[in-house]
């Protein structure tokens, strides 16, 4: 980039909003060639020396106080102008600092532990002060010489400085001890050369008409070289992956690169294999389970243009491609694309922004697209809808039966298993087929359900299931409405109101009693805590060393068990009554996914869903494999309550070790927000504050405020203003975390 103006514009690497602007520094002659946009530098900042990112060149308002750059950390840029633009966009939209966003984008490159660490010596005080000190150092000429050298050439190692000043390293150490020099560790990346595998171009399968049509539309978009977004809606097994790979080939032919995201790499080894078969050594795989060193190597190969095909999880969206032409997001509805701590970005949003900046195409794929994406395909919307209607191999989707648990209770069966599920399992075991039992359990929350009519109490304002608390009250975690747990069901007058929820261990125990001869495996976060246990359990089940596998949503994703002919969903209600406005959507997605696990081999499959809410549309739509039925029912609910996709929602999470402080802080924030809103009267609604469903984590109490607004800009402006006022208040204690359009609110 051209240098306009003699002063470097530097963003200080501090995660604070108050320093989130560019500072100007003069470039000493010796660094003239090294200080370019995209490198990191060391600069004096107040009384400290800090690292910063060079983002441009220009003129400060006044040159009086301008200081000089003290050192250059990189020999080549670590970010491109496009990624800088992305960081700025993230800072605005996720309410973080630009430095924080850059750090997130660059992390695998800069924080790599496998890299060689170099300790650099820098002057510890501003130059003028050191010059003064120097004049008083006549009696220690060696130290004076070393200090002079350090001022002239900051950033040398101890040994290099000693050689340059013609002194011993003990002289340097003495200066460090005196606090005149300081040592900072800088990671110097080390690239371990790797032999490229030749590109194996398997041709791939013949496409069916739907696939052909989808591909030609996407290919057209890529060749145009302008920003385009497609939503590929195809049932499980309809051949989405083949469309992705063909589209990637088109991007490569156009001289561009492609990123493909998958929700969890550990569950999709088949995808990696397919990609390697098709693209050979051009594939770079990026995910957090990789050793850091290996991740860094992959990063480097991408940056150098040797790996134009990137496959990875969420953070791979920041891959340092120079000419991205295609971003593919498989299973785009998955909540794992949302980073759920610190900087809470959504990979889909990042993909859209990067594609917009680079004139690239985004291809979102799913069997159950999120409402946010689906609604954008309506006429006049920004996405184009592509449909894959039939399964490739022609295996039909399995029949799904909904079992009414209310009737079981009425007829005296109060166990976990319905009679129909017991019969079906017995039948399976007798014919030596396998059974998958799915426990629809997320988080921890408890709700109470009327076992006679299926009623679960909800907050009338928020349409969120009320959560049971030990004090005997039911609470809404959005607006803090609470009520005493009723003795009788307000709907049917029944006495059978109970807490709900059974763990995998309880299901395992009961299955053991009911099916004494069966070999049972359990997979949950306890049984897979040990490294490799996950794969071990899956392999054992695939090898038919067990008849029944009991698990949570872990077993729902991407697994292929040809021996399974029966899938039983123990309790569809658990997700349905999560204290979250997306509860129905999550239920529909999970059930659809689970149903896709049955009958994947040559034997036909069957799915049984047990529920106390057999009429709920998320369950009936999943049973009928009918996405449209779900959307048609869910959209009016979201619209009437003003939830996404008809609004934008933010959660402010307050945490502190004293509950009083959290509560006080949350209330104060709400008052502030009200005050800010009263000035310009913008359409926003505030819910809460209320205790978060997970009220205490690691000894810190958690309270939340939920804010809804029609437009995202309004939301973030109001919150930004509120945060900066809170920052100025010294009496305000809690830590505040902002989550824009959260994927969950536990
Ligand atoms: Zn009832
Ligand atoms: Zn409420």
Coordinates of N, CA, C and O in Angstrom, one line a residue, residues 32 115 129 167 172 198 221 226 254 264 340 398 410 413 422 424 427 464 499 522 552 570 576 645 690:
X32 N 12.5 2.8 7.8 CA 11.7 3.3 6.7 C 11.1 2.2 5.8 O 10.0 2.2 5.4
X115 N 6.0 -22.0 17.7 CA 7.0 -21.1 17.0 C 8.2 -20.8 18.0 O 8.1 -21.0 19.2
X129 N 14.5 10.5 28.7 CA 14.9 10.2 30.1 C 16.2 9.3 30.1 O 17.1 9.5 30.9
X167 N 30.3 -5.7 24.4 CA 30.4 -5.9 25.9 C 29.9 -7.4 26.1 O 29.6 -8.1 25.2
X172 N 24.5 -6.3 29.8 CA 23.1 -6.1 29.4 C 22.2 -6.5 30.6 O 21.2 -5.8 30.9
X198 N 0.6 -34.8 -4.6 CA 0.1 -34.4 -5.9 C -1.4 -34.3 -5.9 O -2.1 -34.9 -5.1
X221 N -22.5 -17.5 -10.3 CA -22.2 -16.5 -9.3 C -20.7 -16.3 -9.1 O -20.2 -15.2 -9.0
X226 N -18.8 -11.3 -8.3 CA -19.5 -10.3 -7.4 C -20.1 -11.0 -6.2 O -20.2 -12.2 -6.2
X254 N -11.3 -20.3 -11.6 CA -11.4 -18.8 -11.8 C -10.2 -18.1 -11.1 O -10.2 -16.9 -11.0
X264 N -18.3 -29.5 13.3 CA -17.4 -30.1 14.2 C -16.5 -31.1 13.4 O -17.0 -32.0 12.9
X340 N -18.9 -18.6 21.6 CA -19.7 -18.3 22.7 C -19.0 -17.8 23.9 O -19.6 -17.8 25.0
X398 N -36.8 -42.4 6.6 CA -37.5 -43.4 7.4 C -38.8 -42.9 7.9 O -39.0 -41.7 8.1
X410 N -51.4 -42.0 31.7 CA -52.8 -42.3 32.0 C -53.1 -43.8 32.1 O -53.9 -44.2 33.0
X413 N -48.3 -46.4 32.9 CA -46.8 -46.6 32.7 C -46.1 -45.3 33.0 O -46.1 -44.4 32.2
X422 N -40.5 -50.1 23.9 CA -40.0 -51.4 24.4 C -40.2 -52.5 23.4 O -39.3 -53.3 23.1
X424 N -40.6 -52.3 20.1 CA -39.7 -52.1 19.0 C -38.3 -52.5 19.2 O -37.6 -53.1 18.4
X427 N -38.0 -56.3 19.3 CA -38.1 -56.8 18.0 C -36.7 -56.7 17.3 O -36.2 -57.6 16.6
X464 N -41.4 -17.9 26.8 CA -40.3 -18.7 27.2 C -40.7 -19.6 28.3 O -41.4 -19.2 29.2
X499 N -41.2 -32.3 37.9 CA -40.0 -31.8 37.2 C -39.7 -32.8 36.1 O -40.1 -33.9 36.2
X522 N -23.0 -46.3 26.4 CA -23.5 -44.9 26.7 C -22.5 -43.9 26.3 O -21.3 -44.1 26.4
X552 N -26.5 -38.4 23.9 CA -27.1 -37.0 23.8 C -26.9 -36.6 22.3 O -26.6 -37.4 21.5
X570 N -36.0 -40.4 23.4 CA -36.6 -40.6 24.7 C -37.5 -39.5 25.1 O -38.6 -39.7 25.6
X576 N -37.5 -28.7 23.6 CA -38.7 -27.8 23.3 C -38.9 -26.8 24.5 O -39.5 -25.8 24.2
X645 N -36.1 -13.9 13.3 CA -35.5 -13.0 12.4 C -36.2 -11.6 12.1 O -35.8 -10.9 11.2
X690 N -32.6 -10.2 34.8 CA -33.0 -11.5 35.4 C -31.8 -12.3 35.6 O -30.8 -12.1 34.9

